[in-house]
Each structure stands twice: as C-alpha cells, then as structure tokens.
PDB file of C-alpha atoms and ligand atoms in Angstrom:
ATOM      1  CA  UNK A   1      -0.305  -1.028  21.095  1.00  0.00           C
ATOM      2  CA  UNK A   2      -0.712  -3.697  18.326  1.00  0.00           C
ATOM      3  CA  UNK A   3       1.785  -4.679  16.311  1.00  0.00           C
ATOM      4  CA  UNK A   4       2.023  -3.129  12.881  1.00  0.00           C
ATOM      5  CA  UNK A   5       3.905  -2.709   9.542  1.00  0.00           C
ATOM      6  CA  UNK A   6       5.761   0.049   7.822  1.00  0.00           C
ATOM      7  CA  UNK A   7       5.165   0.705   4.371  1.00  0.00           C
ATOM      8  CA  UNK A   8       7.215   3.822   3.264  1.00  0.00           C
ATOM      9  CA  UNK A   9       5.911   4.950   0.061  1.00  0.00           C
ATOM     10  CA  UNK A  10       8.573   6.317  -2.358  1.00  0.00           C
ATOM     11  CA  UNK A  11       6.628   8.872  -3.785  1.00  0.00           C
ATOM     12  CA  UNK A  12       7.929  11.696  -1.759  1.00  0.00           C
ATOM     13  CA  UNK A  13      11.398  10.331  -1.588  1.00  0.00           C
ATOM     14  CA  UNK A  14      14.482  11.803  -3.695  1.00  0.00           C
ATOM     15  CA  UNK A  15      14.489  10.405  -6.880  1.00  0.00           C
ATOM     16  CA  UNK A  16      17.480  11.501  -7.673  1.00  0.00           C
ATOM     17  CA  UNK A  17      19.231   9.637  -5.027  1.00  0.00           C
ATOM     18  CA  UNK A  18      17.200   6.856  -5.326  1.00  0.00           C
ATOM     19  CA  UNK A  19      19.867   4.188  -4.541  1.00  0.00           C
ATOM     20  CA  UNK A  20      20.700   5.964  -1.371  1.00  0.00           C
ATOM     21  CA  UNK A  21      17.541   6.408  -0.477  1.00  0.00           C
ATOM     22  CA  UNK A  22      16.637   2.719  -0.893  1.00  0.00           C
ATOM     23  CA  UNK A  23      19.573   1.943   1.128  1.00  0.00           C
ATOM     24  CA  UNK A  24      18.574   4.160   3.993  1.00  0.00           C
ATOM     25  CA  UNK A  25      15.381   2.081   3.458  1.00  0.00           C
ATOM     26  CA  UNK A  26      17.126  -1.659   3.985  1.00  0.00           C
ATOM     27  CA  UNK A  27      18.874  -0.244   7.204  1.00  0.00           C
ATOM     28  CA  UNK A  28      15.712   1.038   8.793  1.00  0.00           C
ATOM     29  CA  UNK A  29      13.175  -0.893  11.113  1.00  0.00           C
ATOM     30  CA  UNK A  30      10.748  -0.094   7.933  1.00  0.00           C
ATOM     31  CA  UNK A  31       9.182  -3.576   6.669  1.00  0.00           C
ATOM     32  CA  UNK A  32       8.050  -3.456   2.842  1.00  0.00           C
ATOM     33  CA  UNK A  33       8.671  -0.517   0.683  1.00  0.00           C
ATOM     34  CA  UNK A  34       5.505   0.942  -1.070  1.00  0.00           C
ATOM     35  CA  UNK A  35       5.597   1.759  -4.654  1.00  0.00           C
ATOM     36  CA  UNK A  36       2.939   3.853  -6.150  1.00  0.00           C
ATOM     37  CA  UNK A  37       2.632   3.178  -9.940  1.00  0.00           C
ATOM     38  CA  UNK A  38       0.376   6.267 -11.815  1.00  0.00           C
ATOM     39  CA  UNK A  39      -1.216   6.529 -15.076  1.00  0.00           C
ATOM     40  CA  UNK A  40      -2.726  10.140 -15.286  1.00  0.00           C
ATOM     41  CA  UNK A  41      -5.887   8.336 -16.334  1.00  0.00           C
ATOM     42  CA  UNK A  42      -7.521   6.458 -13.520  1.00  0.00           C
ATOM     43  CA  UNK A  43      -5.854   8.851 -11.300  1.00  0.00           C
ATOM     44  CA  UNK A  44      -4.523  12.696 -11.966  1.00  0.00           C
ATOM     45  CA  UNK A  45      -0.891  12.095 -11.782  1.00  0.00           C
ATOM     46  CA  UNK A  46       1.734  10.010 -13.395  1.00  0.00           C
ATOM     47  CA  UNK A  47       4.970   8.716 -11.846  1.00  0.00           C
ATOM     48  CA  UNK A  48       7.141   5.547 -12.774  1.00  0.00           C
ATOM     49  CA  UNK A  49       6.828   2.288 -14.177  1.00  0.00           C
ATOM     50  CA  UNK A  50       8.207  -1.359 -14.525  1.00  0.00           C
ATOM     51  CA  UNK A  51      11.509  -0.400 -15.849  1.00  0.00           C
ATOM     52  CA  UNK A  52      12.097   1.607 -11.893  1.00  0.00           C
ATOM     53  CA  UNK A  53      10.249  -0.721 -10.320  1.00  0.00           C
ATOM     54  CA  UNK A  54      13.189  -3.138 -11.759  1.00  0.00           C
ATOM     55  CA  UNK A  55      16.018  -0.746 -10.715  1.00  0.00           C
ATOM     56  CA  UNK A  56      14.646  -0.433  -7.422  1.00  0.00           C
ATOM     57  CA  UNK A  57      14.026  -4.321  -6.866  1.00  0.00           C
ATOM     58  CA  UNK A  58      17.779  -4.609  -7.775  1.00  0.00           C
ATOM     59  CA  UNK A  59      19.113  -2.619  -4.718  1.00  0.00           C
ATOM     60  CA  UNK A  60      15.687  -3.351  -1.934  1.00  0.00           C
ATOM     61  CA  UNK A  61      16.108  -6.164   0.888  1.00  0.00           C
ATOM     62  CA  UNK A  62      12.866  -5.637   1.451  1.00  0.00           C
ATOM     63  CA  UNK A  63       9.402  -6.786  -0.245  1.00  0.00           C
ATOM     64  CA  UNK A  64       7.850  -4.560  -2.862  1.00  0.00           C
ATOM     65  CA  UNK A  65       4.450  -3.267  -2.088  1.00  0.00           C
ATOM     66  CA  UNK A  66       2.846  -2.134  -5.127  1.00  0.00           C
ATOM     67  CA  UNK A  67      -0.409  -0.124  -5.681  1.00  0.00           C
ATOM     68  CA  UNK A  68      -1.099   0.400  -9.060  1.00  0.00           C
ATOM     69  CA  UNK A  69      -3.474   3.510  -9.751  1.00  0.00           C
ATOM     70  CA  UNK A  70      -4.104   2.408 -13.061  1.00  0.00           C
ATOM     71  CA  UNK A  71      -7.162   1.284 -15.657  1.00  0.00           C
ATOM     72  CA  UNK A  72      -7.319  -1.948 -16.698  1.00  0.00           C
ATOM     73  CA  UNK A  73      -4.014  -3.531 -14.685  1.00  0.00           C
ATOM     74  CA  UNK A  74      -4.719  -6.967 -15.704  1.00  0.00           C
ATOM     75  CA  UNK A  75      -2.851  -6.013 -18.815  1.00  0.00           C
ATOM     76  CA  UNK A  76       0.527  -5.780 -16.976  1.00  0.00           C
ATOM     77  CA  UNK A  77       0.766  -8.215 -14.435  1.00  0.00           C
ATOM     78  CA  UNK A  78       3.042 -10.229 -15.940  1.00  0.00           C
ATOM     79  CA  UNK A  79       5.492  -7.371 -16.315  1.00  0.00           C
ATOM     80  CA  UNK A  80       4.681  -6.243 -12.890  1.00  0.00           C
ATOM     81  CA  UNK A  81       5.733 -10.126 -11.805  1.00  0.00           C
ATOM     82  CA  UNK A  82       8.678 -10.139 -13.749  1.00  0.00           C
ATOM     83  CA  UNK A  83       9.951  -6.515 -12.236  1.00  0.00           C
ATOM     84  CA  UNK A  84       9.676  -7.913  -8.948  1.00  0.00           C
ATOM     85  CA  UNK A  85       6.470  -6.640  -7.517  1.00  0.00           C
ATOM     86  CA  UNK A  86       5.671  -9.029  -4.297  1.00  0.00           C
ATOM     87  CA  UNK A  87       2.137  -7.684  -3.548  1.00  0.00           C
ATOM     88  CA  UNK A  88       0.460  -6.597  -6.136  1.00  0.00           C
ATOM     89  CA  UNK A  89      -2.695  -4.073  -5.254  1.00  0.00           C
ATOM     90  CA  UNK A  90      -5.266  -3.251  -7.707  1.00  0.00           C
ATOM     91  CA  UNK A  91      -8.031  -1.042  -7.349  1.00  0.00           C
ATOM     92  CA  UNK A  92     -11.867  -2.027  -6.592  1.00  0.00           C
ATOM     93  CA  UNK A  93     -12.727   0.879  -9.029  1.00  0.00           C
ATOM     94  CA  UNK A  94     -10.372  -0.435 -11.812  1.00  0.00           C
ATOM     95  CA  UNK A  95     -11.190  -3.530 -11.878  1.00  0.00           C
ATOM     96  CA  UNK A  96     -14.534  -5.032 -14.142  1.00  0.00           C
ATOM     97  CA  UNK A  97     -13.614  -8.540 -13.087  1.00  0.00           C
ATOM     98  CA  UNK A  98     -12.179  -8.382 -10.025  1.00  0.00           C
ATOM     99  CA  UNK A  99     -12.436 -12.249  -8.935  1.00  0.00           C
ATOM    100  CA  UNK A 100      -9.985 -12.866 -12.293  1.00  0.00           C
ATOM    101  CA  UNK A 101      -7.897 -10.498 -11.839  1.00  0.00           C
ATOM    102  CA  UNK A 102      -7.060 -11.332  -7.744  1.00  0.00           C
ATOM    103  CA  UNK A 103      -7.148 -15.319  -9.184  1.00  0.00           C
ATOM    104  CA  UNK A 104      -3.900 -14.196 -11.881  1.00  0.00           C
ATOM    105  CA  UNK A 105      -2.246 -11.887  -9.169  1.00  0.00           C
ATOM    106  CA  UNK A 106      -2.207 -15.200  -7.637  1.00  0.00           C
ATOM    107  CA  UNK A 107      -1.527 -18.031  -9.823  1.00  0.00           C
ATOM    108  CA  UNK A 108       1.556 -15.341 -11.271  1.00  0.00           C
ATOM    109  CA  UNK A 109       2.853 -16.002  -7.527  1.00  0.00           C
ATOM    110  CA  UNK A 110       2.327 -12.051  -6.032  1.00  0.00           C
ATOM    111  CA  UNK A 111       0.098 -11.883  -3.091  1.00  0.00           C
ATOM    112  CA  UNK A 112      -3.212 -10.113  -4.161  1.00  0.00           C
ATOM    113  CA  UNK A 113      -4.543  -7.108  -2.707  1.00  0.00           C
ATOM    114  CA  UNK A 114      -7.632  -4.896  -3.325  1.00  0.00           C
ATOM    115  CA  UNK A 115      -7.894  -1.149  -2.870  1.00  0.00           C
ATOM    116  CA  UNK A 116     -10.657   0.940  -1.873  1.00  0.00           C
ATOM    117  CA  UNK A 117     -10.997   4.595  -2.513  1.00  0.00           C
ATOM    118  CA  UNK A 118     -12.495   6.760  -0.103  1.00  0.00           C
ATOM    119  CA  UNK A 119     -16.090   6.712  -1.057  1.00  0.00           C
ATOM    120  CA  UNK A 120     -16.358   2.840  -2.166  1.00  0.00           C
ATOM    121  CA  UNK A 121     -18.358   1.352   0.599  1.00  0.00           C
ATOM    122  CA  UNK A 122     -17.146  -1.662   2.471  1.00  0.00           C
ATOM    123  CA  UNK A 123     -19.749  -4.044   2.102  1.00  0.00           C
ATOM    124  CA  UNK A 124     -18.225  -4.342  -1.799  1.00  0.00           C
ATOM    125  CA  UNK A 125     -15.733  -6.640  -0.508  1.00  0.00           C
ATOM    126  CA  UNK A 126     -18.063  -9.218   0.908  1.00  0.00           C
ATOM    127  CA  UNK A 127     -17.685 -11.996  -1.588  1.00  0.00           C
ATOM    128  CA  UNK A 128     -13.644 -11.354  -2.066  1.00  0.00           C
ATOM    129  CA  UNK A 129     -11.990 -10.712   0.906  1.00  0.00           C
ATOM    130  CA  UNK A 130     -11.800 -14.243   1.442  1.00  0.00           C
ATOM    131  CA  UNK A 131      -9.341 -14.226  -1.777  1.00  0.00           C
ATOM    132  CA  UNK A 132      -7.872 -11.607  -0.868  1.00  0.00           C
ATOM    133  CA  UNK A 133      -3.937 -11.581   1.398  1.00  0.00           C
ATOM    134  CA  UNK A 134      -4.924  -7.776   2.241  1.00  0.00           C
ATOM    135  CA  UNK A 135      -7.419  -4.728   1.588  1.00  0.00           C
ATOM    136  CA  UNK A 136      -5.738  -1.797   0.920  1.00  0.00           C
ATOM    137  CA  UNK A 137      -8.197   1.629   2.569  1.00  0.00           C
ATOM    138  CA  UNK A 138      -7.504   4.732   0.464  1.00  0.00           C
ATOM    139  CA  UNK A 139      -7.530   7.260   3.296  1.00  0.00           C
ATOM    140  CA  UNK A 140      -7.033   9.882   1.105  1.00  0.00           C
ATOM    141  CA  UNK A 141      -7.959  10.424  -2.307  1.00  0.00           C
ATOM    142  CA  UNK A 142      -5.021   8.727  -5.268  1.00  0.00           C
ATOM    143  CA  UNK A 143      -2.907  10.798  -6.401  1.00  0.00           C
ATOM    144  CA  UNK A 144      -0.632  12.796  -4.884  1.00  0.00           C
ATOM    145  CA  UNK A 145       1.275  12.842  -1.376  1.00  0.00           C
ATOM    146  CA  UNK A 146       1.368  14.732   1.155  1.00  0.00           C
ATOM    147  CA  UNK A 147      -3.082  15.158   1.638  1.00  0.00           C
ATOM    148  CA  UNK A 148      -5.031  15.609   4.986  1.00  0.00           C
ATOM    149  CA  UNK A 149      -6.066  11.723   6.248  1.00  0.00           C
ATOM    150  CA  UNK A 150      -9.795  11.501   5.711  1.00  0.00           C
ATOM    151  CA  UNK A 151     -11.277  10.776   9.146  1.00  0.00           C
ATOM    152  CA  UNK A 152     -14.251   8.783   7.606  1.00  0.00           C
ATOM    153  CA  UNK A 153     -11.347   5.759   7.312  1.00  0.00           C
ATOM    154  CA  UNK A 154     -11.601   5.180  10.931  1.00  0.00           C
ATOM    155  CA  UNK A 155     -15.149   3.976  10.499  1.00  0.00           C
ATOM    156  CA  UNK A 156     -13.866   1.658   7.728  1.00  0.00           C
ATOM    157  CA  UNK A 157     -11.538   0.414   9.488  1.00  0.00           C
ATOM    158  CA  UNK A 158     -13.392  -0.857  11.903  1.00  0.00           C
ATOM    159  CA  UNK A 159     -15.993  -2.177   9.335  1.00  0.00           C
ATOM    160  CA  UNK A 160     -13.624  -4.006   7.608  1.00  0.00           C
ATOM    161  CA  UNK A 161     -12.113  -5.634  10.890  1.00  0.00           C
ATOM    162  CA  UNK A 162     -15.527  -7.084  11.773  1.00  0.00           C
ATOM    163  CA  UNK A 163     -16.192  -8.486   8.354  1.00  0.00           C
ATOM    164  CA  UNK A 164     -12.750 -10.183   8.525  1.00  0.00           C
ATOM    165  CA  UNK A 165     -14.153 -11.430  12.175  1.00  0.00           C
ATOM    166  CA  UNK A 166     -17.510 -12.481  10.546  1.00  0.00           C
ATOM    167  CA  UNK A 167     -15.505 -14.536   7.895  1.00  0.00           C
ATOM    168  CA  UNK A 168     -12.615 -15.769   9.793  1.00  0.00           C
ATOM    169  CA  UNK A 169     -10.790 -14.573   6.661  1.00  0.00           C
ATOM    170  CA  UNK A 170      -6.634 -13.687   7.252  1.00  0.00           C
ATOM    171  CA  UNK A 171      -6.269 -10.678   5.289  1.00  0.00           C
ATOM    172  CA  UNK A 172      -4.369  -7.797   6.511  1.00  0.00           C
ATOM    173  CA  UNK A 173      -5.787  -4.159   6.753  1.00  0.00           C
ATOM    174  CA  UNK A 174      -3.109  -1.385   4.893  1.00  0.00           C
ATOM    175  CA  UNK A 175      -3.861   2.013   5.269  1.00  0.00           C
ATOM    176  CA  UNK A 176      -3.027   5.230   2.732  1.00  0.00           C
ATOM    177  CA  UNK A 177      -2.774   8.109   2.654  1.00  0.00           C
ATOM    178  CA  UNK A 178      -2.309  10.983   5.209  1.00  0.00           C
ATOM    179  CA  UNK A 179      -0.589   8.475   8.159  1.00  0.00           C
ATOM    180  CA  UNK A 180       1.621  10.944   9.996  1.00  0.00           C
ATOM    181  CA  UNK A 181       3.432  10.466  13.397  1.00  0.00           C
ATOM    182  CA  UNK A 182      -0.010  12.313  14.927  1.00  0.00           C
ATOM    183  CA  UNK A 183      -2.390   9.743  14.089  1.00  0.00           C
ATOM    184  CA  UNK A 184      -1.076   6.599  13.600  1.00  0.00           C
ATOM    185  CA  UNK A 185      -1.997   5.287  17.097  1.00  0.00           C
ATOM    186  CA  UNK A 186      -5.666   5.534  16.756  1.00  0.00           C
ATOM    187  CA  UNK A 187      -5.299   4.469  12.636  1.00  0.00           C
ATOM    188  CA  UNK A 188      -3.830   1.195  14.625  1.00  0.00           C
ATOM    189  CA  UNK A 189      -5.861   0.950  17.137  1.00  0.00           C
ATOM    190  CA  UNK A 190      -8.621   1.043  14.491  1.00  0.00           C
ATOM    191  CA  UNK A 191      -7.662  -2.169  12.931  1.00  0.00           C
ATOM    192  CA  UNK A 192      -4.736  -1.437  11.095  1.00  0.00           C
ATOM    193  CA  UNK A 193      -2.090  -4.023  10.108  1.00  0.00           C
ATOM    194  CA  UNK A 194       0.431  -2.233   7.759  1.00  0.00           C
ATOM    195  CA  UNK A 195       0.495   1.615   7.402  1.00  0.00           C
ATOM    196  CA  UNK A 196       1.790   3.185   4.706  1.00  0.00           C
ATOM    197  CA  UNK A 197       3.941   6.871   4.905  1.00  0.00           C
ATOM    198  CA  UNK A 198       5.461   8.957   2.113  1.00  0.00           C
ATOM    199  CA  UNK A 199       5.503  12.820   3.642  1.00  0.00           C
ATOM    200  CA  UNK A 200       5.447  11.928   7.199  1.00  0.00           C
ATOM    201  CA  UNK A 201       8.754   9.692   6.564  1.00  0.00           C
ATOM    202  CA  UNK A 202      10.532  11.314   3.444  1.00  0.00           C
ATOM    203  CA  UNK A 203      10.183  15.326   4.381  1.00  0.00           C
ATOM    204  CA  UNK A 204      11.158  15.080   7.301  1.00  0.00           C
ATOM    205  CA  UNK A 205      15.365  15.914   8.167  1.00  0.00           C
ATOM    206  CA  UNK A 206      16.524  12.260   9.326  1.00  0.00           C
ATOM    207  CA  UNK A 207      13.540   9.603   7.880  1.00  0.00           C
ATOM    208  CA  UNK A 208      15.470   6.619   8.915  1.00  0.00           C
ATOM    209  CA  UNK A 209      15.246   8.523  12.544  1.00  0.00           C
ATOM    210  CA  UNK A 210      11.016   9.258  11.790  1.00  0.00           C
ATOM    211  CA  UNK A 211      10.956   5.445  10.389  1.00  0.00           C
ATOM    212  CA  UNK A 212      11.723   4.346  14.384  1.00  0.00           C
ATOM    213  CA  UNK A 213       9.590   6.669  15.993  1.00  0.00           C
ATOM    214  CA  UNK A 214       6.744   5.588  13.923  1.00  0.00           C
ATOM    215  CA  UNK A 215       7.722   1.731  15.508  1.00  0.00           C
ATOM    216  CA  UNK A 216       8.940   2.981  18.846  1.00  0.00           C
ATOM    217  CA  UNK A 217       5.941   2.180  20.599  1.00  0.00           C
ATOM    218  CA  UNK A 218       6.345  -1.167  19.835  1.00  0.00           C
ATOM    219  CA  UNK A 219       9.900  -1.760  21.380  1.00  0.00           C
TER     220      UNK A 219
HETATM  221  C1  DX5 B   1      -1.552   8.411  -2.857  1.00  0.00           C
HETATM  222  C2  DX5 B   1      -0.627   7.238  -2.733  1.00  0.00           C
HETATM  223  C3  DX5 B   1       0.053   7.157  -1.419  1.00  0.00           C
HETATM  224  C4  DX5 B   1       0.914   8.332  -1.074  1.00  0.00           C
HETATM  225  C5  DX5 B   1       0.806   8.548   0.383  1.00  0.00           C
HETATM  226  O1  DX5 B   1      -2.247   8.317  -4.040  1.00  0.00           O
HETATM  227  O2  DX5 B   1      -1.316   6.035  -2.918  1.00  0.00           O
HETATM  228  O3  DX5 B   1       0.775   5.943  -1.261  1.00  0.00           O
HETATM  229  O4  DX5 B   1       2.253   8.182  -1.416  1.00  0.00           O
HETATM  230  O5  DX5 B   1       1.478   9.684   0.701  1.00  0.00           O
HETATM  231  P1  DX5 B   1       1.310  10.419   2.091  1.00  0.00           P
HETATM  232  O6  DX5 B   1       1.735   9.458   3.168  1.00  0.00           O
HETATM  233  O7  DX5 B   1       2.211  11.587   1.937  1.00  0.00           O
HETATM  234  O8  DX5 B   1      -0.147  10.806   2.221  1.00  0.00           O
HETATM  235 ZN1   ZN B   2      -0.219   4.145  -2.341  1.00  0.00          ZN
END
C-alpha cells in the first residue's frame, strides 16, 4: 500500500474536552490535525474561528491543517497566520483571484492549498497546481460530518494524479469527506497522499485505537 497521511478533522470530536482530545491526538500515529473553519455563508454550517484555532495551536504537537469554508478568505489570512494555521486551504469556488490569494498564503509563510468541491472539474487547476503544496478533493459536499463519500472522487483522483505527472508538479493529493476504515485503501490506491477523517476516527469507542488501524497497513 502507499504511504499516506492522517488528517483527523476535529469537527466530530468533543468540544468540550477539547484539550484531552488534542492530547489523545499528539499521542496517536495521526500526522496533522484538520481544522474545519465555517461561515454559514459559503457553506450551511458554522463552527469556530481564530480565537480556537489559537487555543488549540497552544496544546497540538502536530501541524494545523486548515480548510476554510468561507467567502472571501483573503481577508483573514493574516489572522489565520498569526493563530497558527500551517496549511492554509482555500476554496476554488471562493476564491475570484485565486493566483493572489495562493501567492499571500505563501509569502505569509503557510503552505497553500486549493480545494475543490465535488462538481468543480479538474481541468480548473491547470495553470495553479504548479503553485500549489497540495489540492484538497471535496469528496463530499462542505458542511457537515459524518456524509456518504461521493464515488465520483475516485475518478478525480486519478485525474488529478496524471496532471501532477504531466507537470512534474510536487503537490500532494488530500482527500474529504466520507474516508472511513472501508474505503480508504482504494481512496489511496487512487492517488491519495493525506486523508482526512472526522466520524470514522472521533465516533468511534477508542479513536486513538481507529487512528492505527487506519495506518496499520503501513507497519
Ligand atoms: C466537511 C469537512 C470535513 C469533515 C469530514 O465539510 O470539510 O473535513 O469534517 O468529516 P467526515 O470524515 O465525517 O466525512
Ligand atoms: Zn475539511
């Protein structure tokens, strides 16, 4: 199997133990921890911002993944910086000027990322992806946890390898949205690089012991 990387997503976590929980998080085999930041305007939900995002950089060993589901993000990358976001992943859809808004991400020192949702097409990243350190597949549409993985992503996937291929370009392939212990294989085997998991890790009875099953293939 390749290699991979874990990206647990916080969202279904207990946020009222969230120190514990983060804790649980720097003892696991789980690599970055994925935060997903929600408006209730470019998506149908709200959940936290900067001020948790800051709370939670405090107590986390490990680097900050954050997907903002937001309009117009370039107004808060600075604050996003200064919080302690180390990837920073805006949305195709969100963004008017995408080529400045990946160029700040970058100069602000936060490794850039562009998300697709489910419908957006591919071929859209063809004169970024060179700028890019990853593309981040919506395999579900934003919003909410716990949704059935869309199994049009698997086509994507693949699409999106061979235009990294065609470029020679080094960014990674994150997947979200609907990863479970089920179909993670073949999401890897697709192309996958980092996988991100809120339900399948966080409702389940021991996650740190779901967090090593989802790697165990690896060891
Ligand atoms: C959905 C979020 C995801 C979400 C994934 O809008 O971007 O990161 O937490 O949750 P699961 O793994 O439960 O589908
Ligand atoms: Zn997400």
């Amino acid at each position: 199997m390749r290699n991979f990387l874990l990206s647990p997503s916080l969202l279904s976590c207990d946020f009222t133990n969230l120190e514990r929980e983060i804790q649980m998080l720097n003892n696991s085999v789980a690599d970055w921890l994925h935060l997903d930041i929600m408006d209730g305007v470019f998506v149908p939900n709200i959940t936290f911002g900067q001020p948790v995002i800051k709370q939670i950089k405090k107590h986390s060993l490990k680097p900050l993944d954050v997907h903002l589901m937001i309009t117009d993000p370039d107004r808060y990358f600075d604050d996003f910086k200064n919080c302690g976001a180390d990837i920073l992943s805006v949305h195709y859809e969100a963004c008017t000027h995408l080529h400045r808004s990946v160029t700040r991400i970058k100069e602000l020192g936060m490794k850039a990322a562009v998300v697709l949702n489910p419908h957006t097409p591919i071929a859209n990243l063809e004169d970024i992806i060179k700028e890019c350190y990853m593309i981040l597949l919506m395999s579900v549409n934003p919003g909410f946890g716990g949704q059935k993985f869309i199994e049009n992503s698997l086509i994507k996937i693949a699409k999106l390898r061979e235009m990294i291929d065609k470029h020679n370009a080094q960014c990674l392939i994150e997947v979200d949205g609907g990863v479970t212990l089920d179909n993670y294989c073949k999401i890897v085997e697709a192309g996958a690089d980092v996988l991100v998991a809120g339900n399948a890790i966080f409702a389940t009875d021991n996650p740190l012991e779901t967090i090593k099953k989802f790697k165990k293939p690896l060891f």
